[in-house]
Coordinates of C-alpha atoms in Angstrom, one line a residue:
Chain H
M1 CA -0.1 0.0 0.0
E2 CA 3.0 2.1 0.5
L3 CA 3.6 1.9 -3.2
F4 CA 0.2 3.4 -4.0
K5 CA 1.0 6.6 -2.2
L6 CA 3.4 7.5 -5.3
L7 CA 0.1 7.8 -7.2
A8 CA -1.6 11.3 -7.3
A9 CA -5.3 10.9 -8.6
N10 CA -5.6 14.4 -10.0
E11 CA -2.3 13.8 -11.8
V12 CA -3.6 10.4 -13.2
V13 CA -6.9 12.1 -14.4
A14 CA -4.8 15.1 -15.9
Q15 CA -2.7 12.6 -17.7
I16 CA -5.6 10.5 -18.9
I17 CA -7.2 13.7 -20.2
S18 CA -3.9 15.0 -21.9
F19 CA -3.4 11.5 -23.6
L20 CA -7.1 11.4 -24.8
V21 CA -6.7 15.0 -26.2
L22 CA -3.4 14.0 -28.1
L23 CA -4.9 10.9 -29.3
A24 CA -7.9 12.7 -30.7
I25 CA -5.7 15.3 -32.4
L26 CA -3.1 12.9 -33.7
R27 CA -5.9 10.6 -35.1
F28 CA -7.1 13.7 -37.1
L29 CA -4.1 15.3 -38.0
L30 CA -1.5 12.2 -38.4
W31 CA -3.0 8.9 -38.4
K32 CA -6.2 9.1 -40.5
P33 CA -4.6 11.4 -43.3
V34 CA -1.3 9.4 -43.2
L35 CA -2.8 5.9 -43.3
K36 CA -5.3 7.1 -46.1
M37 CA -2.6 8.4 -48.1
L38 CA -0.4 5.3 -47.6
D39 CA -3.5 3.3 -48.7
D40 CA -4.1 5.6 -51.6
R41 CA -0.3 5.4 -52.5
K42 CA -0.5 1.6 -52.4
A43 CA -3.9 1.2 -54.4
K44 CA -2.2 3.8 -57.1
I45 CA 1.0 1.9 -57.4
A46 CA -1.1 -1.4 -57.5
D47 CA -3.2 0.4 -60.3
D48 CA -0.2 1.4 -62.0
F49 CA 1.4 -2.0 -61.9
K50 CA -2.1 -3.4 -63.1
Q51 CA -1.9 -0.9 -66.1
I52 CA 1.5 -1.7 -66.8
E53 CA 0.5 -5.5 -67.0
D54 CA -2.4 -4.7 -69.2
V55 CA 0.0 -2.6 -71.3
K56 CA 2.3 -5.5 -71.6
K57 CA -0.5 -8.0 -72.4
E58 CA -1.7 -5.7 -75.2
V59 CA 1.9 -5.2 -76.6
A60 CA 2.4 -9.1 -76.5
G61 CA -1.0 -9.4 -78.3
L62 CA 0.0 -7.0 -81.0
K63 CA 3.4 -8.6 -81.2
A64 CA 1.7 -11.9 -81.8
E65 CA -0.6 -10.5 -84.2
Y66 CA 2.4 -8.7 -85.9
E67 CA 4.2 -12.0 -86.0
E68 CA 1.1 -13.8 -87.4
N69 CA 0.7 -11.1 -89.9
M70 CA 4.2 -11.3 -91.0
S71 CA 4.0 -15.0 -91.2
S72 CA 1.0 -14.8 -93.2
I73 CA 2.5 -12.0 -95.5
Q74 CA 5.5 -14.3 -96.0
E75 CA 3.2 -17.1 -96.9
V76 CA 1.3 -14.8 -99.3
A77 CA 4.7 -13.8 -100.8
K78 CA 5.7 -17.5 -101.2
E79 CA 2.3 -18.2 -102.7
K80 CA 2.6 -15.2 -105.1
M81 CA 6.3 -16.3 -106.2
R82 CA 5.0 -19.8 -106.8
E83 CA 2.2 -18.5 -108.8
A84 CA 4.5 -16.2 -110.8
I85 CA 7.0 -19.0 -111.4
D86 CA 4.1 -21.3 -112.4
E87 CA 2.8 -18.6 -114.8
G88 CA 6.4 -18.2 -116.0
R89 CA 6.6 -21.9 -116.7
K90 CA 3.4 -21.8 -118.4
A91 CA 4.5 -19.0 -120.6
A92 CA 7.7 -20.7 -121.4
E93 CA 5.8 -23.8 -122.4
A94 CA 3.4 -21.9 -124.4
I95 CA 6.2 -20.1 -126.2
K96 CA 8.3 -23.2 -126.8
K97 CA 5.0 -24.9 -128.1
D98 CA 4.4 -22.0 -130.4
A99 CA 8.0 -22.0 -131.4
Q100 CA 7.7 -25.8 -132.2
Q101 CA 4.7 -25.3 -134.0
S102 CA 6.2 -22.6 -136.1
A103 CA 9.2 -24.6 -136.7
K104 CA 7.1 -27.6 -137.8
A105 CA 5.1 -25.2 -140.2
I106 CA 8.5 -23.7 -141.5
I107 CA 9.7 -27.4 -142.1
D108 CA 6.5 -28.4 -143.7
D109 CA 6.5 -25.3 -145.9
A110 CA 10.2 -26.2 -146.6
K111 CA 9.2 -29.7 -147.4
V112 CA 6.5 -28.6 -149.6
S113 CA 8.9 -26.2 -151.5
I114 CA 11.5 -28.8 -151.7
E115 CA 8.8 -31.3 -153.1
I116 CA 7.6 -28.5 -155.8
E117 CA 11.2 -27.8 -156.5
V118 CA 12.0 -31.5 -157.0
A119 CA 8.8 -31.8 -159.0
K120 CA 10.1 -28.8 -161.1
A121 CA 13.6 -30.2 -161.3
R122 CA 12.0 -33.6 -162.5
I123 CA 10.0 -32.0 -165.2
N124 CA 13.1 -29.9 -166.2
L125 CA 15.1 -33.1 -166.2
K126 CA 12.5 -34.7 -168.0
K127 CA 12.5 -32.1 -170.6
D128 CA 16.4 -32.0 -170.9
I129 CA 16.4 -35.8 -171.2
V130 CA 13.8 -35.4 -174.0
D131 CA 16.0 -32.9 -175.7
L132 CA 19.0 -34.9 -175.3
T133 CA 17.2 -38.1 -176.5
I134 CA 15.8 -36.2 -179.5
Q135 CA 19.2 -35.0 -180.4
A136 CA 20.6 -38.5 -179.9
T137 CA 18.0 -40.0 -181.9
E138 CA 18.2 -37.6 -184.9
E139 CA 21.7 -38.4 -184.8
I140 CA 21.3 -42.0 -184.9
V141 CA 18.5 -42.3 -187.1
Q142 CA 19.8 -39.3 -189.2
Q143 CA 16.4 -39.0 -190.0
K144 CA 14.5 -35.9 -189.2
L145 CA 11.0 -36.5 -188.1
T146 CA 8.6 -33.6 -187.2
E147 CA 8.9 -32.3 -183.7
E148 CA 5.5 -33.5 -182.9
Q149 CA 6.5 -36.9 -183.9
D150 CA 9.7 -36.7 -182.0
R151 CA 8.1 -35.5 -178.9
K152 CA 5.3 -38.1 -179.1
L153 CA 8.0 -40.8 -179.6
V154 CA 10.1 -39.7 -176.5
M155 CA 7.1 -39.2 -174.2
D156 CA 6.1 -42.9 -175.1
F157 CA 9.6 -43.8 -174.4
L158 CA 9.6 -42.1 -171.0
D159 CA 6.3 -43.4 -170.0
K160 CA 7.9 -47.0 -170.6
M161 CA 10.9 -45.9 -168.5
D162 CA 8.7 -44.7 -165.7
N163 CA 6.5 -48.1 -165.9
I164 CA 9.8 -49.9 -165.7
E165 CA 11.1 -47.9 -162.7
K166 CA 7.8 -48.3 -160.8
Chain J
M1 CA 15.8 9.3 -1.0
H2 CA 17.8 10.0 -4.2
K3 CA 18.8 13.3 -5.2
E4 CA 16.7 14.6 -8.2
L5 CA 18.5 16.4 -10.9
P6 CA 17.2 19.9 -11.4
N7 CA 14.8 20.7 -14.2
I8 CA 13.3 23.5 -15.9
I9 CA 10.2 23.3 -13.6
T10 CA 12.1 23.1 -10.3
V11 CA 14.3 25.9 -11.6
L12 CA 11.1 28.1 -12.1
A13 CA 9.7 27.0 -8.9
E14 CA 12.9 28.2 -7.0
H15 CA 12.5 31.5 -8.9
F16 CA 8.8 32.0 -8.0
P17 CA 8.3 30.6 -4.6
G18 CA 4.9 30.2 -3.1
P19 CA 1.7 29.3 -4.9
V20 CA 3.1 29.3 -8.1
A21 CA 6.0 27.2 -7.1
E22 CA 3.6 24.8 -5.5
F23 CA 1.6 24.6 -8.7
L24 CA 4.6 24.0 -10.9
L25 CA 5.9 21.3 -8.6
T26 CA 2.3 19.6 -8.2
W27 CA 1.9 19.5 -11.8
Q28 CA 5.5 19.3 -13.3
N29 CA 4.9 15.8 -14.9
V30 CA 1.6 17.2 -16.5
I31 CA 3.4 20.3 -17.7
L32 CA 6.2 18.2 -19.1
S33 CA 3.9 15.9 -20.7
L34 CA 2.0 19.0 -22.3
I35 CA 5.4 20.2 -23.8
V36 CA 5.6 16.6 -25.5
I37 CA 2.1 16.9 -26.7
S38 CA 2.8 20.3 -28.0
I39 CA 5.6 19.0 -29.9
L40 CA 3.8 16.0 -31.3
I41 CA 0.9 18.3 -32.4
L42 CA 3.3 20.5 -34.1
I43 CA 5.0 17.8 -36.0
S44 CA 1.4 16.2 -36.7
F45 CA 0.3 19.6 -38.1
A46 CA 3.5 19.9 -40.3
V47 CA 2.6 16.4 -41.8
Y48 CA -0.9 17.3 -42.2
S49 CA 0.0 20.5 -44.1
S50 CA 2.5 18.8 -46.1
I51 CA 0.0 16.0 -47.1
R52 CA -2.5 18.5 -48.1
K53 CA 0.0 20.5 -50.0
N54 CA 2.0 17.8 -51.6
G55 CA -0.3 14.7 -51.9
L56 CA 1.3 11.6 -52.7
I57 CA 4.8 13.1 -53.3
P58 CA 6.1 13.4 -49.7
S59 CA 8.4 16.3 -48.4
A60 CA 11.3 15.3 -45.9
I61 CA 9.3 15.3 -42.5
Q62 CA 6.3 13.6 -44.3
N63 CA 8.9 10.8 -45.5
V64 CA 10.0 10.2 -41.8
V65 CA 6.6 10.2 -40.3
E66 CA 5.5 7.8 -43.3
I67 CA 8.2 5.5 -42.4
F68 CA 7.1 5.6 -38.9
V69 CA 3.5 5.2 -39.5
E70 CA 3.9 2.4 -41.9
G71 CA 6.0 0.6 -39.3
V72 CA 3.6 0.8 -36.7
D73 CA 0.9 -0.3 -38.9
G74 CA 3.1 -3.3 -40.2
F75 CA 3.9 -4.2 -36.6
V76 CA 0.1 -4.0 -35.2
C77 CA -1.3 -5.7 -38.3
S78 CA 1.1 -8.5 -38.2
I79 CA 0.1 -9.4 -34.7
L80 CA -3.6 -8.5 -34.8
G81 CA -4.3 -9.4 -38.7
H82 CA -7.0 -7.5 -40.3
H83 CA -8.4 -6.2 -37.1
G84 CA -5.3 -4.4 -36.4
R85 CA -5.7 -1.2 -38.5
K86 CA -8.5 0.1 -36.1
F87 CA -5.9 0.0 -33.3
V88 CA -3.0 1.6 -35.1
P89 CA -3.9 5.3 -34.0
F90 CA -4.2 4.2 -30.3
I91 CA -1.1 1.9 -30.2
G92 CA 0.9 4.3 -32.4
T93 CA 0.1 7.2 -30.3
L94 CA 0.9 5.5 -27.1
F95 CA 4.3 4.6 -28.6
I96 CA 5.3 8.0 -29.9
Y97 CA 4.0 9.7 -26.7
I98 CA 5.9 7.4 -24.4
L99 CA 9.0 7.5 -26.9
F100 CA 9.1 11.3 -26.6
M101 CA 8.3 11.5 -22.8
N102 CA 11.1 9.0 -22.2
L103 CA 13.5 11.0 -24.4
L104 CA 12.6 14.4 -22.7
G105 CA 14.6 13.2 -19.8
L106 CA 17.8 13.1 -21.7
I107 CA 17.6 16.9 -22.5
P108 CA 19.5 18.8 -19.7
Y109 CA 17.2 20.7 -17.6
F110 CA 14.1 18.3 -18.5
K111 CA 12.8 15.2 -16.8
S112 CA 10.9 12.4 -18.2
P113 CA 7.2 12.5 -17.1
T114 CA 7.2 8.7 -17.5
A115 CA 9.4 8.5 -14.5
S116 CA 6.3 9.4 -12.5
W117 CA 4.0 6.4 -11.8
S118 CA 0.7 8.6 -12.1
T119 CA 1.8 9.3 -15.9
T120 CA 2.5 5.5 -16.7
M121 CA -0.7 4.6 -14.6
A122 CA -2.8 7.0 -16.7
L123 CA -1.7 5.4 -19.9
A124 CA -2.0 1.7 -18.6
L125 CA -5.7 2.7 -17.6
C126 CA -6.3 4.0 -21.1
V127 CA -5.1 0.7 -22.3
F128 CA -7.1 -1.2 -19.6
V129 CA -10.5 0.5 -20.3
Y130 CA -9.9 0.4 -24.1
L131 CA -9.2 -3.4 -23.7
Q132 CA -12.2 -4.1 -21.8
Y133 CA -14.6 -1.9 -24.1
T134 CA -13.1 -3.7 -27.1
A135 CA -13.4 -7.4 -25.5
L136 CA -17.1 -6.4 -24.4
K137 CA -17.6 -5.0 -28.3
E138 CA -16.1 -7.8 -30.1
L139 CA -17.0 -10.8 -27.7
G140 CA -20.4 -9.6 -26.2
F141 CA -21.1 -9.7 -22.4
K142 CA -21.7 -13.5 -22.6
G143 CA -18.7 -14.2 -24.9
Y144 CA -16.4 -12.1 -22.6
T145 CA -17.6 -13.9 -19.5
Y146 CA -17.1 -17.3 -21.2
H147 CA -13.5 -16.0 -22.2
L148 CA -13.0 -15.1 -18.5
L149 CA -14.2 -18.6 -17.5
G150 CA -11.4 -20.1 -19.6
K151 CA -13.8 -21.1 -22.4
P152 CA -14.6 -24.4 -20.6
K153 CA -15.6 -27.4 -22.7
G154 CA -16.9 -31.1 -22.3
V155 CA -16.8 -32.3 -18.6
I156 CA -15.0 -29.1 -17.3
A157 CA -17.9 -27.0 -18.5
F158 CA -20.1 -29.0 -16.1
S159 CA -17.8 -28.5 -13.2
V160 CA -18.0 -25.3 -11.1
V161 CA -14.6 -25.1 -9.5
I162 CA -12.4 -25.1 -12.5
P163 CA -14.4 -22.4 -14.4
L164 CA -14.7 -20.3 -11.3
L165 CA -10.9 -20.5 -10.5
M166 CA -10.2 -19.6 -14.1
F167 CA -12.5 -16.8 -13.9
V168 CA -10.8 -15.5 -10.7
L169 CA -7.4 -15.9 -12.3
H170 CA -8.3 -14.0 -15.5
V171 CA -10.1 -11.3 -13.5
V172 CA -6.9 -10.8 -11.4
S173 CA -4.6 -10.9 -14.3
E174 CA -6.8 -8.3 -16.1
F175 CA -6.5 -6.0 -13.2
V176 CA -2.7 -6.8 -12.6
R177 CA -2.0 -5.8 -16.4
P178 CA -2.3 -2.1 -15.8
L179 CA 0.0 -2.3 -12.7
S180 CA 2.7 -4.4 -14.4
L181 CA 2.4 -2.2 -17.7
S182 CA 2.8 1.2 -15.6
L183 CA 5.3 -0.1 -13.0
R184 CA 7.6 -1.7 -15.6
L185 CA 7.8 1.6 -17.6
R186 CA 7.8 3.9 -14.6
S187 CA 10.7 1.8 -12.9
N188 CA 12.9 1.7 -15.8
I189 CA 12.8 5.3 -16.7
W190 CA 13.0 6.4 -13.1
G191 CA 15.8 4.1 -12.5
D192 CA 17.7 6.0 -15.4
E193 CA 17.0 9.3 -13.7
V194 CA 18.4 8.0 -10.5
L195 CA 21.4 6.9 -12.0
F196 CA 21.8 10.2 -13.8
G197 CA 21.2 12.0 -10.4
V198 CA 24.0 9.6 -8.6
L199 CA 26.5 10.1 -11.5
A200 CA 26.1 13.7 -11.6
G201 CA 26.9 13.7 -7.9
F202 CA 30.6 12.3 -8.9
G203 CA 31.2 15.7 -10.6
L204 CA 33.6 15.7 -13.4
Q205 CA 34.9 12.0 -12.7
G206 CA 31.3 10.9 -13.4
V207 CA 31.2 12.5 -16.8
P208 CA 32.3 9.5 -18.8
L209 CA 29.8 7.3 -17.1
L210 CA 27.3 9.9 -17.6
I211 CA 27.9 9.8 -21.4
F212 CA 27.8 5.9 -21.3
N213 CA 24.5 6.0 -19.3
S214 CA 23.1 8.6 -21.9
F215 CA 23.4 5.9 -24.7
L216 CA 21.9 3.2 -22.5
A217 CA 19.2 5.6 -21.4
L218 CA 18.5 6.2 -25.1
I219 CA 18.1 2.5 -25.8
A220 CA 16.1 2.1 -22.8
A221 CA 13.8 4.9 -23.8
L222 CA 13.2 3.1 -27.2
V223 CA 12.9 -0.4 -25.6
Q224 CA 10.5 0.5 -22.9
A225 CA 8.3 2.4 -25.4
V226 CA 8.3 -0.8 -27.7
V227 CA 7.8 -3.2 -24.8
F228 CA 4.7 -1.2 -23.5
C229 CA 3.1 -1.1 -27.0
L230 CA 4.0 -4.6 -27.7
L231 CA 2.2 -5.9 -24.6
T232 CA -0.7 -3.6 -25.2
T233 CA -0.9 -5.1 -28.6
I234 CA -0.5 -8.8 -27.4
Y235 CA -3.5 -8.1 -24.7
F236 CA -5.7 -6.9 -27.8
A237 CA -4.5 -10.0 -29.7
L238 CA -5.6 -12.2 -26.8
V239 CA -9.1 -10.9 -27.0
L240 CA -9.5 -10.9 -30.6
V241 CA -7.8 -14.2 -31.2
H242 CA -10.6 -15.8 -29.1
E243 CA -13.3 -14.2 -31.4
E244 CA -11.8 -16.0 -34.3

């Protein structure tokens, strides 16, 4: 009980009032605003981080889309190249075919020309042979027949020759 | 009886003898507490103005106070969980008030109001009343009585002796808490003050010891403020944990 003499009731009451006043003032001036501000800041930081994450996701999405587009563009380019090559090949084939046809036509024309020339040459040759034969016959026979008779005679001879050749 | 070092109040009392001196000497701890309260209010006002002015970007003083407030918030919430936030202003104010009162004694011509049992008892009574109020509010009258009975279950619930003994034990422990809280703080700070008085009596030879004791007193001032608030938080936790 001696210990309790150290206590002064009026001082205890005054100290309680002082503390409660301090608590009320600090609650208003310090704790509420600082805790609120810390919460706000935490919320803002969390919000900022969330925004950063959202932007990151958006960027990743755009990147994926870009890469997809790039790969599809490459595919399209390859397809176009393939088509161009095919078209080129087709054109080359067509040109080659045309050229072959042209060549064949030229060859055919040439063959026809050659046949005509051969025919002409044969006719000329026949004529020359006829002339030579007539001259030879004239010399052999020493008898001059009329030209009409000579010619008929030679032609008959040649026809016989042709028949023999065939 | 130890020789107390002179402080600003005793000096003023010597200069103004009579009723003024009597008033000053009677209320010296309260006057010194009011000085601490004024300092704390000034700091709080500066922080409040800074927050209103700067918002989320802190000034120098605001930075320090923010670290302190965040520390107290983390400390209390780590013990009390999600209940902790509503006790932060009370426990935080207790801590900073006790710390500043303890530190006041280290300034020449001042003394720690916490060296007086009346001061520490006032704070311990505030804790006691708030604790009982919280217990009744959170647990209800029946729940709190059940808690004081030791939450008897099974066979023990039907016996009378054990719950009654537990009830007496809990009630005594509840009433002993303010005594233990207040006497621990008062005795440690008072012990430092006595030691300062004794060492000052050594004259110049006592100066190194005085300096050394100042460092010890600085640590003690912080440790005692922490212990007071830690125990207060644990008392609240004991009530709130039962609720869960």
